[in-house]
Amino acid sequence: MPGRPSASRRTVLRGAALTPVAALGLTACDPGGTYAPATPTAPVDLGAESEVPKGGAKLYRDHNVVVSRNDDGTLKAFSSLCTHAQCPINKLEGTKLICPCHGSEFDATTGQVTRSPASVPLPELPVRAQGGKLVVGPDA
């Protein structure tokens, strides 16, 4: 009776070894997990206010923050941790933030999602200009 060839011992062991790794990877990408954005717990000096152009934005990778300035000069700041899998967003094209992990995109002027898989907007952070410097975080 013709049958399927049985799996070799090597194939079975390889599959058993990779199962926990695959499960860990799927867990890390689970969008259903609890989202707890990392935000500054104290005011953070981001540098010169002039670095954020009118109608533009600047990404502060070291602080996981993006700051934008409307044409009227109003400043807005958002966490730059992707709301899909909490990956630090490291790319800004104009006012479009692009997450390197799964390709989610956000509008840096509103925090709104413009491309999935993320479905939750970026959290807004308090920001102010003080003495020519940008300060973000509590009491900003």
PDB file of N, CA, C and O in Angstrom, residues 86-131:
ATOM      1  N   GLN A  86       4.138  48.663  19.273  1.00  0.00           N
ATOM      2  CA  GLN A  86       5.013  49.482  20.098  1.00  0.00           C
ATOM      3  C   GLN A  86       6.447  49.581  19.579  1.00  0.00           C
ATOM      4  O   GLN A  86       7.387  49.798  20.353  1.00  0.00           O
ATOM      5  N   CYS A  87       6.623  49.437  18.273  1.00  0.00           N
ATOM      6  CA  CYS A  87       7.947  49.627  17.676  1.00  0.00           C
ATOM      7  C   CYS A  87       8.252  51.122  17.617  1.00  0.00           C
ATOM      8  O   CYS A  87       7.366  51.921  17.308  1.00  0.00           O
ATOM      9  N   PRO A  88       9.486  51.520  17.898  1.00  0.00           N
ATOM     10  CA  PRO A  88       9.847  52.931  17.739  1.00  0.00           C
ATOM     11  C   PRO A  88       9.840  53.313  16.262  1.00  0.00           C
ATOM     12  O   PRO A  88      10.485  52.665  15.441  1.00  0.00           O
ATOM     13  N   ILE A  89       9.091  54.343  15.936  1.00  0.00           N
ATOM     14  CA  ILE A  89       9.043  54.818  14.560  1.00  0.00           C
ATOM     15  C   ILE A  89      10.329  55.591  14.297  1.00  0.00           C
ATOM     16  O   ILE A  89      10.705  56.462  15.071  1.00  0.00           O
ATOM     17  N   ASN A  90      10.993  55.249  13.199  1.00  0.00           N
ATOM     18  CA  ASN A  90      12.298  55.859  12.943  1.00  0.00           C
ATOM     19  C   ASN A  90      12.377  56.592  11.610  1.00  0.00           C
ATOM     20  O   ASN A  90      13.453  56.979  11.184  1.00  0.00           O
ATOM     21  N   LYS A  91      11.228  56.776  10.940  1.00  0.00           N
ATOM     22  CA  LYS A  91      11.268  57.424   9.635  1.00  0.00           C
ATOM     23  C   LYS A  91      10.164  58.471   9.536  1.00  0.00           C
ATOM     24  O   LYS A  91       9.007  58.197   9.834  1.00  0.00           O
ATOM     25  N   LEU A  92      10.559  59.669   9.116  1.00  0.00           N
ATOM     26  CA  LEU A  92       9.630  60.771   8.901  1.00  0.00           C
ATOM     27  C   LEU A  92       9.866  61.308   7.499  1.00  0.00           C
ATOM     28  O   LEU A  92      10.979  61.720   7.167  1.00  0.00           O
ATOM     29  N   GLU A  93       8.824  61.279   6.662  1.00  0.00           N
ATOM     30  CA  GLU A  93       8.885  61.836   5.305  1.00  0.00           C
ATOM     31  C   GLU A  93       7.879  62.976   5.255  1.00  0.00           C
ATOM     32  O   GLU A  93       6.669  62.729   5.204  1.00  0.00           O
ATOM     33  N   GLY A  94       8.360  64.211   5.312  1.00  0.00           N
ATOM     34  CA  GLY A  94       7.460  65.363   5.378  1.00  0.00           C
ATOM     35  C   GLY A  94       6.743  65.354   6.719  1.00  0.00           C
ATOM     36  O   GLY A  94       7.355  65.591   7.751  1.00  0.00           O
ATOM     37  N   THR A  95       5.453  65.018   6.693  1.00  0.00           N
ATOM     38  CA  THR A  95       4.703  64.879   7.945  1.00  0.00           C
ATOM     39  C   THR A  95       4.140  63.463   8.082  1.00  0.00           C
ATOM     40  O   THR A  95       3.232  63.223   8.852  1.00  0.00           O
ATOM     41  N   LYS A  96       4.709  62.526   7.335  1.00  0.00           N
ATOM     42  CA  LYS A  96       4.271  61.127   7.391  1.00  0.00           C
ATOM     43  C   LYS A  96       5.287  60.304   8.182  1.00  0.00           C
ATOM     44  O   LYS A  96       6.459  60.243   7.824  1.00  0.00           O
ATOM     45  N   LEU A  97       4.813  59.688   9.266  1.00  0.00           N
ATOM     46  CA  LEU A  97       5.636  58.791  10.073  1.00  0.00           C
ATOM     47  C   LEU A  97       5.453  57.367   9.558  1.00  0.00           C
ATOM     48  O   LEU A  97       4.310  56.943   9.309  1.00  0.00           O
ATOM     49  N   ILE A  98       6.557  56.622   9.428  1.00  0.00           N
ATOM     50  CA  ILE A  98       6.497  55.265   8.892  1.00  0.00           C
ATOM     51  C   ILE A  98       7.154  54.308   9.887  1.00  0.00           C
ATOM     52  O   ILE A  98       8.329  54.460  10.234  1.00  0.00           O
ATOM     53  N   CYS A  99       6.380  53.324  10.329  1.00  0.00           N
ATOM     54  CA  CYS A  99       6.897  52.337  11.285  1.00  0.00           C
ATOM     55  C   CYS A  99       7.684  51.260  10.532  1.00  0.00           C
ATOM     56  O   CYS A  99       7.186  50.702   9.545  1.00  0.00           O
ATOM     57  N   PRO A 100       8.898  50.934  10.990  1.00  0.00           N
ATOM     58  CA  PRO A 100       9.720  49.956  10.297  1.00  0.00           C
ATOM     59  C   PRO A 100       9.268  48.510  10.506  1.00  0.00           C
ATOM     60  O   PRO A 100       9.650  47.633   9.754  1.00  0.00           O
ATOM     61  N   CYS A 101       8.455  48.254  11.520  1.00  0.00           N
ATOM     62  CA  CYS A 101       8.105  46.864  11.843  1.00  0.00           C
ATOM     63  C   CYS A 101       7.065  46.262  10.898  1.00  0.00           C
ATOM     64  O   CYS A 101       7.270  45.174  10.386  1.00  0.00           O
ATOM     65  N   HIS A 102       5.955  46.942  10.695  1.00  0.00           N
ATOM     66  CA  HIS A 102       4.879  46.375   9.887  1.00  0.00           C
ATOM     67  C   HIS A 102       4.307  47.358   8.875  1.00  0.00           C
ATOM     68  O   HIS A 102       3.283  47.090   8.259  1.00  0.00           O
ATOM     69  N   GLY A 103       4.934  48.534   8.736  1.00  0.00           N
ATOM     70  CA  GLY A 103       4.534  49.478   7.701  1.00  0.00           C
ATOM     71  C   GLY A 103       3.394  50.419   8.044  1.00  0.00           C
ATOM     72  O   GLY A 103       2.885  51.112   7.173  1.00  0.00           O
ATOM     73  N   SER A 104       2.972  50.457   9.305  1.00  0.00           N
ATOM     74  CA  SER A 104       1.931  51.420   9.680  1.00  0.00           C
ATOM     75  C   SER A 104       2.434  52.828   9.396  1.00  0.00           C
ATOM     76  O   SER A 104       3.624  53.101   9.500  1.00  0.00           O
ATOM     77  N   GLU A 105       1.489  53.709   9.048  1.00  0.00           N
ATOM     78  CA  GLU A 105       1.841  55.105   8.805  1.00  0.00           C
ATOM     79  C   GLU A 105       0.903  56.009   9.595  1.00  0.00           C
ATOM     80  O   GLU A 105      -0.271  55.674   9.803  1.00  0.00           O
ATOM     81  N   PHE A 106       1.449  57.152  10.029  1.00  0.00           N
ATOM     82  CA  PHE A 106       0.702  58.102  10.846  1.00  0.00           C
ATOM     83  C   PHE A 106       0.946  59.511  10.325  1.00  0.00           C
ATOM     84  O   PHE A 106       2.009  59.807   9.789  1.00  0.00           O
ATOM     85  N   ASP A 107      -0.036  60.392  10.533  1.00  0.00           N
ATOM     86  CA  ASP A 107       0.102  61.801  10.220  1.00  0.00           C
ATOM     87  C   ASP A 107       0.738  62.475  11.440  1.00  0.00           C
ATOM     88  O   ASP A 107       0.156  62.451  12.533  1.00  0.00           O
ATOM     89  N   ALA A 108       1.907  63.071  11.269  1.00  0.00           N
ATOM     90  CA  ALA A 108       2.631  63.686  12.386  1.00  0.00           C
ATOM     91  C   ALA A 108       1.957  64.958  12.892  1.00  0.00           C
ATOM     92  O   ALA A 108       2.287  65.443  13.963  1.00  0.00           O
ATOM     93  N   THR A 109       0.992  65.510  12.139  1.00  0.00           N
ATOM     94  CA  THR A 109       0.310  66.729  12.580  1.00  0.00           C
ATOM     95  C   THR A 109      -0.940  66.442  13.394  1.00  0.00           C
ATOM     96  O   THR A 109      -1.421  67.308  14.116  1.00  0.00           O
ATOM     97  N   THR A 110      -1.463  65.209  13.267  1.00  0.00           N
ATOM     98  CA  THR A 110      -2.691  64.852  13.984  1.00  0.00           C
ATOM     99  C   THR A 110      -2.551  63.593  14.829  1.00  0.00           C
ATOM    100  O   THR A 110      -3.383  63.335  15.683  1.00  0.00           O
ATOM    101  N   GLY A 111      -1.540  62.772  14.536  1.00  0.00           N
ATOM    102  CA  GLY A 111      -1.380  61.492  15.218  1.00  0.00           C
ATOM    103  C   GLY A 111      -2.253  60.394  14.636  1.00  0.00           C
ATOM    104  O   GLY A 111      -2.167  59.240  15.049  1.00  0.00           O
ATOM    105  N   GLN A 112      -3.096  60.724  13.654  1.00  0.00           N
ATOM    106  CA  GLN A 112      -4.032  59.756  13.079  1.00  0.00           C
ATOM    107  C   GLN A 112      -3.317  58.715  12.219  1.00  0.00           C
ATOM    108  O   GLN A 112      -2.324  59.004  11.566  1.00  0.00           O
ATOM    109  N   VAL A 113      -3.873  57.496  12.231  1.00  0.00           N
ATOM    110  CA  VAL A 113      -3.371  56.412  11.389  1.00  0.00           C
ATOM    111  C   VAL A 113      -3.758  56.706   9.945  1.00  0.00           C
ATOM    112  O   VAL A 113      -4.909  57.034   9.660  1.00  0.00           O
ATOM    113  N   THR A 114      -2.787  56.583   9.033  1.00  0.00           N
ATOM    114  CA  THR A 114      -3.081  56.755   7.610  1.00  0.00           C
ATOM    115  C   THR A 114      -2.861  55.471   6.829  1.00  0.00           C
ATOM    116  O   THR A 114      -3.223  55.387   5.668  1.00  0.00           O
ATOM    117  N   ARG A 115      -2.258  54.466   7.473  1.00  0.00           N
ATOM    118  CA  ARG A 115      -2.068  53.151   6.852  1.00  0.00           C
ATOM    119  C   ARG A 115      -1.980  52.108   7.949  1.00  0.00           C
ATOM    120  O   ARG A 115      -1.237  52.270   8.919  1.00  0.00           O
ATOM    121  N   SER A 116      -2.754  51.032   7.793  1.00  0.00           N
ATOM    122  CA  SER A 116      -2.752  49.946   8.777  1.00  0.00           C
ATOM    123  C   SER A 116      -1.477  49.109   8.619  1.00  0.00           C
ATOM    124  O   SER A 116      -0.759  49.293   7.645  1.00  0.00           O
ATOM    125  N   PRO A 117      -1.168  48.257   9.564  1.00  0.00           N
ATOM    126  CA  PRO A 117      -2.079  47.566  10.454  1.00  0.00           C
ATOM    127  C   PRO A 117      -2.469  48.320  11.728  1.00  0.00           C
ATOM    128  O   PRO A 117      -3.383  47.906  12.414  1.00  0.00           O
ATOM    129  N   ALA A 118      -1.782  49.389  12.092  1.00  0.00           N
ATOM    130  CA  ALA A 118      -2.189  50.136  13.293  1.00  0.00           C
ATOM    131  C   ALA A 118      -3.606  50.652  13.088  1.00  0.00           C
ATOM    132  O   ALA A 118      -4.004  50.986  11.967  1.00  0.00           O
ATOM    133  N   SER A 119      -4.368  50.710  14.179  1.00  0.00           N
ATOM    134  CA  SER A 119      -5.737  51.224  14.097  1.00  0.00           C
ATOM    135  C   SER A 119      -6.006  52.293  15.149  1.00  0.00           C
ATOM    136  O   SER A 119      -7.051  52.919  15.130  1.00  0.00           O
ATOM    137  N   VAL A 120      -5.060  52.502  16.043  1.00  0.00           N
ATOM    138  CA  VAL A 120      -5.206  53.475  17.128  1.00  0.00           C
ATOM    139  C   VAL A 120      -4.259  54.644  16.868  1.00  0.00           C
ATOM    140  O   VAL A 120      -3.078  54.430  16.573  1.00  0.00           O
ATOM    141  N   PRO A 121      -4.754  55.893  16.978  1.00  0.00           N
ATOM    142  CA  PRO A 121      -3.880  57.060  16.765  1.00  0.00           C
ATOM    143  C   PRO A 121      -2.754  57.123  17.800  1.00  0.00           C
ATOM    144  O   PRO A 121      -2.841  56.524  18.878  1.00  0.00           O
ATOM    145  N   LEU A 122      -1.720  57.883  17.474  1.00  0.00           N
ATOM    146  CA  LEU A 122      -0.621  58.115  18.409  1.00  0.00           C
ATOM    147  C   LEU A 122      -1.112  59.004  19.551  1.00  0.00           C
ATOM    148  O   LEU A 122      -1.858  59.956  19.314  1.00  0.00           O
ATOM    149  N   PRO A 123      -0.690  58.729  20.782  1.00  0.00           N
ATOM    150  CA  PRO A 123      -1.099  59.578  21.898  1.00  0.00           C
ATOM    151  C   PRO A 123      -0.438  60.959  21.828  1.00  0.00           C
ATOM    152  O   PRO A 123       0.763  61.062  21.578  1.00  0.00           O
ATOM    153  N   GLU A 124      -1.248  61.991  22.063  1.00  0.00           N
ATOM    154  CA  GLU A 124      -0.730  63.357  22.066  1.00  0.00           C
ATOM    155  C   GLU A 124      -0.024  63.629  23.393  1.00  0.00           C
ATOM    156  O   GLU A 124      -0.447  63.141  24.448  1.00  0.00           O
ATOM    157  N   LEU A 125       1.041  64.413  23.325  1.00  0.00           N
ATOM    158  CA  LEU A 125       1.824  64.767  24.503  1.00  0.00           C
ATOM    159  C   LEU A 125       1.813  66.283  24.690  1.00  0.00           C
ATOM    160  O   LEU A 125       1.788  67.024  23.700  1.00  0.00           O
ATOM    161  N   PRO A 126       1.882  66.752  25.923  1.00  0.00           N
ATOM    162  CA  PRO A 126       1.985  68.192  26.145  1.00  0.00           C
ATOM    163  C   PRO A 126       3.322  68.714  25.605  1.00  0.00           C
ATOM    164  O   PRO A 126       4.357  68.073  25.782  1.00  0.00           O
ATOM    165  N   VAL A 127       3.285  69.885  24.952  1.00  0.00           N
ATOM    166  CA  VAL A 127       4.503  70.493  24.407  1.00  0.00           C
ATOM    167  C   VAL A 127       4.384  72.008  24.524  1.00  0.00           C
ATOM    168  O   VAL A 127       3.293  72.561  24.441  1.00  0.00           O
ATOM    169  N   ARG A 128       5.515  72.649  24.751  1.00  0.00           N
ATOM    170  CA  ARG A 128       5.537  74.124  24.788  1.00  0.00           C
ATOM    171  C   ARG A 128       6.911  74.605  24.337  1.00  0.00           C
ATOM    172  O   ARG A 128       7.903  73.876  24.410  1.00  0.00           O
ATOM    173  N   ALA A 129       6.912  75.853  23.873  1.00  0.00           N
ATOM    174  CA  ALA A 129       8.164  76.521  23.553  1.00  0.00           C
ATOM    175  C   ALA A 129       8.475  77.448  24.716  1.00  0.00           C
ATOM    176  O   ALA A 129       7.605  78.175  25.199  1.00  0.00           O
ATOM    177  N   GLN A 130       9.713  77.381  25.206  1.00  0.00           N
ATOM    178  CA  GLN A 130      10.112  78.194  26.348  1.00  0.00           C
ATOM    179  C   GLN A 130      11.549  78.654  26.135  1.00  0.00           C
ATOM    180  O   GLN A 130      12.459  77.836  26.060  1.00  0.00           O
ATOM    181  N   GLY A 131      11.722  79.952  26.037  1.00  0.00           N
ATOM    182  CA  GLY A 131      13.068  80.500  25.857  1.00  0.00           C
ATOM    183  C   GLY A 131      13.772  79.995  24.610  1.00  0.00           C
ATOM    184  O   GLY A 131      14.970  79.751  24.642  1.00  0.00           O
TER     185      GLY A 131
END
